[in-house]
Structure formats: C-alpha cells, structure tokens
PDB file of C-alpha atoms in Angstrom:
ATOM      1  CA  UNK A1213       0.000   0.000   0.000  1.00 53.00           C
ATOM      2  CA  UNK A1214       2.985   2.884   0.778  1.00 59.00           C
ATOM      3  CA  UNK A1215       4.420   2.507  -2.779  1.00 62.00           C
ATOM      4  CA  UNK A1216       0.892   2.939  -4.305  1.00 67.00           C
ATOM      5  CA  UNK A1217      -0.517   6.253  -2.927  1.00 74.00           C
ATOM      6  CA  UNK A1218      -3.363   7.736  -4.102  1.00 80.00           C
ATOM      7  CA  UNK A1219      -2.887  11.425  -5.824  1.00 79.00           C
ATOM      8  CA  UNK A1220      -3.420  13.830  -3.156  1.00 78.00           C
ATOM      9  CA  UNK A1221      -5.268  16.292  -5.389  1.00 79.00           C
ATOM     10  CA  UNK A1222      -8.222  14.011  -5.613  1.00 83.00           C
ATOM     11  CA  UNK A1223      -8.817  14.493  -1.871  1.00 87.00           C
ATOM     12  CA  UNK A1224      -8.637  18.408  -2.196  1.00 88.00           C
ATOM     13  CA  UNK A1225     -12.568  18.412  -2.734  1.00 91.00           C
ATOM     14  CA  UNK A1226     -13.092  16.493   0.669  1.00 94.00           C
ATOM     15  CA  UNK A1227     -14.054  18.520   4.186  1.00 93.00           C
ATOM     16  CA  UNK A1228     -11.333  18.459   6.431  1.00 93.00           C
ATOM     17  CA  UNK A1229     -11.270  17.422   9.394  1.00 95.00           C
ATOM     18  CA  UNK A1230     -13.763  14.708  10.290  1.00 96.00           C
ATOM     19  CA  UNK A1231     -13.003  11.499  11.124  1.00 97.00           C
ATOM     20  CA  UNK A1232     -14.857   8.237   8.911  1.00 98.00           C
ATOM     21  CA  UNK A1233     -14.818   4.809   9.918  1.00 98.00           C
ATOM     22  CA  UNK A1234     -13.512   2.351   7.070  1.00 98.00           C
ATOM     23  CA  UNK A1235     -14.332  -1.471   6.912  1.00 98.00           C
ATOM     24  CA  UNK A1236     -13.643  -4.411   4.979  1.00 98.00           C
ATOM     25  CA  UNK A1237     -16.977  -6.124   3.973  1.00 98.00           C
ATOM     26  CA  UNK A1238     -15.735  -9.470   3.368  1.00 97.00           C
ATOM     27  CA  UNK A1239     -15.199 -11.281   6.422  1.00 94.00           C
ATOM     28  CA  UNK A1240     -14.311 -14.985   5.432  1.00 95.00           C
ATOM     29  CA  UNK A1241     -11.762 -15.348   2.244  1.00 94.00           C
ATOM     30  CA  UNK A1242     -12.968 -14.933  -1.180  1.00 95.00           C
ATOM     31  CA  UNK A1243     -10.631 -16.684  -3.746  1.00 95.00           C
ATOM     32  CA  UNK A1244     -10.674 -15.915  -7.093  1.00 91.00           C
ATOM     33  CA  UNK A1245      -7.826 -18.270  -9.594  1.00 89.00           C
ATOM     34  CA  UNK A1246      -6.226 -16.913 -12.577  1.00 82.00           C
ATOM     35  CA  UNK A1247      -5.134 -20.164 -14.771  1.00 80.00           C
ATOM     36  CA  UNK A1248      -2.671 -20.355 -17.651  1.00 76.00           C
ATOM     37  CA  UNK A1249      -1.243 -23.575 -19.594  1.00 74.00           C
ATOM     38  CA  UNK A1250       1.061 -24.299 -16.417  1.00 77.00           C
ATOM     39  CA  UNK A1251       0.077 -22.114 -13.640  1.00 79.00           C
ATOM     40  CA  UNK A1252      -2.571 -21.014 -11.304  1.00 83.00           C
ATOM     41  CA  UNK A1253      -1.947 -17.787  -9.494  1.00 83.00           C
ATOM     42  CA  UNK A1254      -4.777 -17.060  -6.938  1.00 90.00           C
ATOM     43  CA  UNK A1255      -5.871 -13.923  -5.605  1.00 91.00           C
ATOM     44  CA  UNK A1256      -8.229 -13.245  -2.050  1.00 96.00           C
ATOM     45  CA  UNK A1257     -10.891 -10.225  -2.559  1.00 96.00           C
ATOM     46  CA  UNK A1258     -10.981  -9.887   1.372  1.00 97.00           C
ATOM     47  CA  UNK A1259      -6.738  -9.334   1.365  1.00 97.00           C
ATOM     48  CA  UNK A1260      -7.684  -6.942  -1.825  1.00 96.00           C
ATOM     49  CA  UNK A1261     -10.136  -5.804   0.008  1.00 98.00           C
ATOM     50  CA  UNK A1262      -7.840  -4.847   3.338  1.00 97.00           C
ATOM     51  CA  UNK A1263      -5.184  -3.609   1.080  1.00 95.00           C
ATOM     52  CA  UNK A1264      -7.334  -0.753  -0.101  1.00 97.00           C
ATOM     53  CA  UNK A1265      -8.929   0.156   2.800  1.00 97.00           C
ATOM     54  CA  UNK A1266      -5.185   0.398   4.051  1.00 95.00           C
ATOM     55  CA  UNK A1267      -4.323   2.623   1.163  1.00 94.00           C
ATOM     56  CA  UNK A1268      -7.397   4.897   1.102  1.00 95.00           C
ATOM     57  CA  UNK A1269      -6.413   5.496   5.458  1.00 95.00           C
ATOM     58  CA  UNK A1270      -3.473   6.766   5.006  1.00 93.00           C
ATOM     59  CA  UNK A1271      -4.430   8.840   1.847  1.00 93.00           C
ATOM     60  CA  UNK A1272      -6.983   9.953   4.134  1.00 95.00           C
ATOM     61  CA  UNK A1273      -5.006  11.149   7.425  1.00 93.00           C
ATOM     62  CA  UNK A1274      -2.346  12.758   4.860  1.00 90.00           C
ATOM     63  CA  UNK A1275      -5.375  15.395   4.285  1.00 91.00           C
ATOM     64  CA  UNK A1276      -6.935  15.158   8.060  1.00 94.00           C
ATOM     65  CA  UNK A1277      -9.293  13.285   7.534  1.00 96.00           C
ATOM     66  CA  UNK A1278      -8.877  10.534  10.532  1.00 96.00           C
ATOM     67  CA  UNK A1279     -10.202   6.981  10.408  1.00 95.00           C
ATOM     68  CA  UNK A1280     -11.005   5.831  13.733  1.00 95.00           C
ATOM     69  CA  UNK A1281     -13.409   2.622  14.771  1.00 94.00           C
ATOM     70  CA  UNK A1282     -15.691   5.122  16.649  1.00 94.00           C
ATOM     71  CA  UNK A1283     -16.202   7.464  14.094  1.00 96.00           C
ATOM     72  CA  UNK A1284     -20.428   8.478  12.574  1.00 95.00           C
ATOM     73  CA  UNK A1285     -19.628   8.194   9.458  1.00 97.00           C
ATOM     74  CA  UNK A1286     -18.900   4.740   8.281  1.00 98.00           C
ATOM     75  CA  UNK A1287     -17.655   2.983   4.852  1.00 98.00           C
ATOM     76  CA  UNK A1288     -17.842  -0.414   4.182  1.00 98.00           C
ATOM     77  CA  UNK A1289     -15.895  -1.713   1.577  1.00 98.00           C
ATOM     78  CA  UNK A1290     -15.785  -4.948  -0.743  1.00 98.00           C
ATOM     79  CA  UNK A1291     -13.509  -5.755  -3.873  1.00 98.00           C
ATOM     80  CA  UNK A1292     -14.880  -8.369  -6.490  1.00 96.00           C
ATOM     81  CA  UNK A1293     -12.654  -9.543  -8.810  1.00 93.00           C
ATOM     82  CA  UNK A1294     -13.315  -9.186 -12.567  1.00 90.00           C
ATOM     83  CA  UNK A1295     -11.059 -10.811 -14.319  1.00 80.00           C
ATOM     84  CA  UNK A1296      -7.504 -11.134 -14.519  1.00 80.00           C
ATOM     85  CA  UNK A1297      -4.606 -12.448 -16.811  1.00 75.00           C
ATOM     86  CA  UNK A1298      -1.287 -13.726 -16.512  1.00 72.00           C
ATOM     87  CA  UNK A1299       1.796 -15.394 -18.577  1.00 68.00           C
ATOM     88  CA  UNK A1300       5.370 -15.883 -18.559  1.00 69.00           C
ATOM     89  CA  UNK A1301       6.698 -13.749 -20.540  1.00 70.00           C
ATOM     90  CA  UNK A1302      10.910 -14.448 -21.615  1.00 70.00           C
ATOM     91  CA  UNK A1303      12.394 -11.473 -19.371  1.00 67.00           C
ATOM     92  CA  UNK A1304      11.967 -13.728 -16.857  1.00 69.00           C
ATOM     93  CA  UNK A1305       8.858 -12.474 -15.513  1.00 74.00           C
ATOM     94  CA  UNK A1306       5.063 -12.398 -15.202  1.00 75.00           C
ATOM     95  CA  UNK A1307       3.353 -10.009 -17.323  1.00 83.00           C
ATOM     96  CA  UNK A1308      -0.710  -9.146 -15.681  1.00 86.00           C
ATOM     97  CA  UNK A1309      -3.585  -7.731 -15.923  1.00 88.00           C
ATOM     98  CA  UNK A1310      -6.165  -7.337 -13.374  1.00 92.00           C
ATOM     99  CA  UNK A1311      -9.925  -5.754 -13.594  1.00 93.00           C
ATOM    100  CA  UNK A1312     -12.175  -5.565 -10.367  1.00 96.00           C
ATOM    101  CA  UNK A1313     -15.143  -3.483  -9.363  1.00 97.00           C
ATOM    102  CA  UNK A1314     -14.417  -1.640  -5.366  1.00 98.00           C
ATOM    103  CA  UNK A1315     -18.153  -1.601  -3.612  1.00 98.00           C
ATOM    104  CA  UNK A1316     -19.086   0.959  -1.009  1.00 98.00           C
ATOM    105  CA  UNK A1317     -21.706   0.542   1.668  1.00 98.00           C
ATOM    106  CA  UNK A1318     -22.109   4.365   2.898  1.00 98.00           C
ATOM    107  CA  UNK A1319     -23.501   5.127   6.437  1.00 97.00           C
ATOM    108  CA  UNK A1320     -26.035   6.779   4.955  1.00 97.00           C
ATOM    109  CA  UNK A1321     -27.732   3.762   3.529  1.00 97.00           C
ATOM    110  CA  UNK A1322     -26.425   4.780  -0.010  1.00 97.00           C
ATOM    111  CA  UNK A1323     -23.597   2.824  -1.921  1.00 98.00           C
ATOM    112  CA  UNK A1324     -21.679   3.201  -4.717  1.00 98.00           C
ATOM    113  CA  UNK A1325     -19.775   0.947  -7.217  1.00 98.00           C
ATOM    114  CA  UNK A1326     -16.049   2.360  -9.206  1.00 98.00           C
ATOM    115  CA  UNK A1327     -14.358  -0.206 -11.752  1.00 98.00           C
ATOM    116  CA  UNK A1328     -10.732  -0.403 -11.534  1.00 96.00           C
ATOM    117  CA  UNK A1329      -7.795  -2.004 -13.933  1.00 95.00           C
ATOM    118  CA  UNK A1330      -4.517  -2.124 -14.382  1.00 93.00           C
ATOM    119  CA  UNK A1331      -1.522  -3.814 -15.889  1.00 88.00           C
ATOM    120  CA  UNK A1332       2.081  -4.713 -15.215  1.00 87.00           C
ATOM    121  CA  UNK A1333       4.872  -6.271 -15.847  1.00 78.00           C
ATOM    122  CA  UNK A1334       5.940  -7.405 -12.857  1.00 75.00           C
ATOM    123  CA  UNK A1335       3.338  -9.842 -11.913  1.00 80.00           C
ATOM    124  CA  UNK A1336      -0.141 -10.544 -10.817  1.00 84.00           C
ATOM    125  CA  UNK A1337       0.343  -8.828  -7.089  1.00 86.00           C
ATOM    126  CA  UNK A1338       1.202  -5.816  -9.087  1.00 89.00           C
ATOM    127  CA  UNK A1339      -1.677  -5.688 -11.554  1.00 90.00           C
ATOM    128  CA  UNK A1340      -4.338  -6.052  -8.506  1.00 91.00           C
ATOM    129  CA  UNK A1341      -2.341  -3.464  -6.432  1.00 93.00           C
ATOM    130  CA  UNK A1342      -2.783  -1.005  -9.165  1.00 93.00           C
ATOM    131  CA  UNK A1343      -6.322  -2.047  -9.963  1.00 95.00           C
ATOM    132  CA  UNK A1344      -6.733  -1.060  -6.533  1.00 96.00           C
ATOM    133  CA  UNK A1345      -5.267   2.411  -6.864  1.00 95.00           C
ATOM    134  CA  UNK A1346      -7.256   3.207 -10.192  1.00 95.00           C
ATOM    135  CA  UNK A1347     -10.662   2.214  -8.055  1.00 97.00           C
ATOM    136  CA  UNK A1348      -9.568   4.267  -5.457  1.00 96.00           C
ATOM    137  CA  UNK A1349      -8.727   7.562  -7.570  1.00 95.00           C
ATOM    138  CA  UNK A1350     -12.189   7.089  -9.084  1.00 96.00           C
ATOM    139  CA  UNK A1351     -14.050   6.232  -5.581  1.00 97.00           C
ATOM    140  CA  UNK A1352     -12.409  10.019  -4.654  1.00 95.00           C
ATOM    141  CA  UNK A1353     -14.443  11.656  -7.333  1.00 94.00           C
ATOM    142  CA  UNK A1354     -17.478   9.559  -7.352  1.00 96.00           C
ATOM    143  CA  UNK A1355     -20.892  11.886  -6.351  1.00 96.00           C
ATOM    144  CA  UNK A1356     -22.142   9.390  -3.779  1.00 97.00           C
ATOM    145  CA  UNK A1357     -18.537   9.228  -1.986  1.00 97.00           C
ATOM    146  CA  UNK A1358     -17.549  12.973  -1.950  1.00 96.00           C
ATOM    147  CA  UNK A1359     -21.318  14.064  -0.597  1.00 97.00           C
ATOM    148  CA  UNK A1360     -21.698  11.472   2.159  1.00 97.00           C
ATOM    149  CA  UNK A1361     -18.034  12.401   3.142  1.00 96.00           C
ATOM    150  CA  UNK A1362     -19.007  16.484   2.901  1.00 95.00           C
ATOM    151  CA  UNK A1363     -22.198  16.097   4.894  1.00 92.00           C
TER     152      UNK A1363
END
C-alpha cells in the first residue's frame, strides 16, 4: 500500500477534518484463480479488500481526515474480482492484468460501485495493487462518496 498512494489532489474536494470509519466487507476469504497452460496464481478479494482500505487510510489522514473505529460516518468496503490475466513472458517475468469493481456501503444507507484495472509487468500482485489504486482515484471523485463524506 505505501508505494501505491493515491494522488493527493483528488482528496482536495473532501471537508477536512472529520473522522470516517472504514471497513472491509468481506469477512471470510474470497478466492478468485487466474489459470494459464502451467500455472494457477490465486488472488483473495478480502486481502484486496484490506489492502485498499489500508491505502485509502493513510491517503486519508495525509489530508486530516482521521479513520477511527468510533467514528459516525462509516464505509464499508468490498472488492470483487473481474477478471484477470497472466503469462510468462521471456524477461523472466510475469506479465498481468487485473480488472475488479471496489463496492461501497455508505452510512447513509447509499452505496456506490467504481471499476478499476490495471496492468504490469511485474506480476499478478502488481496488476491487482494497481487495480486497486485506479478504483480508489475514481471512488475520490465519485458523487455518492464525496457528498456522504461532505455532509
């Protein structure tokens, strides 16, 4: 999560400070297999899940807004997997791509839905990592998310 940080202008149109409480929806494992000729790589949407919450904190606190268990306002957050794609490629090394959509259960009784992708060269954990980071740059412009966070 620290070497994928989410652009700190896309916060500028949240109120600062508050303080938001941020969950991870999925409580049990939710594997999800990506299968070529000779390999399986598989991938957890509740350790996806954790790893953006983890990365949207910190993005957070950087602009004051705290996340704290006691907190009013509340987001609860689950990643399902969309698809994915990987192969050995002769560097050596594992070129990826990853698709997922990031779900948001708001407080409020609203939610809100954000697709994100991404590709590398450098492996599956790296194409879900910056799937991750694309949902979250669009979850910080999203209508639903900025107003429940502004209220």
């Amino acid at each position: 999560p620290d070497a994928l940080p989410v652009e700190p202008f896309r916060l500028a149109q949240l109120r600062a400070p508050q303080a938001v409480r941020l969950n991870n929806g999925l409580t049990s494992p939710a594997k999800y297999q990506i299968r070529n000729q000779s390999t399986i790589w598989e991938v957890d949407a509740r350790q996806l899940t954790d790893t953006a919450v983890v990365m949207l904190r910190r993005a957070l606190e950087k602009q004051g807004i705290r996340a704290v268990p006691q907190a009013e306002k509340t987001a609860t957050f689950r990643i399902q997997v969309r698809g994915g794609m990987a192969q050995f490629v002769p560097v050596p090394t594992v070129a990826a791509s990853a698709r997922l959509t990031l779900h948001a259960d708001l407080g409020d009784g609203t939610a809100t839905s954000v697709d994100g992708e991404s590709g590398s060269g450098f492996g599956v954990q790296n194409a879900f990592e910056g799937a991750i980071q694309n949902a979250l740059q669009r979850l910080l412009i999203d209508p639903a998310f900025v107003a429940y966070l502004n209220r």
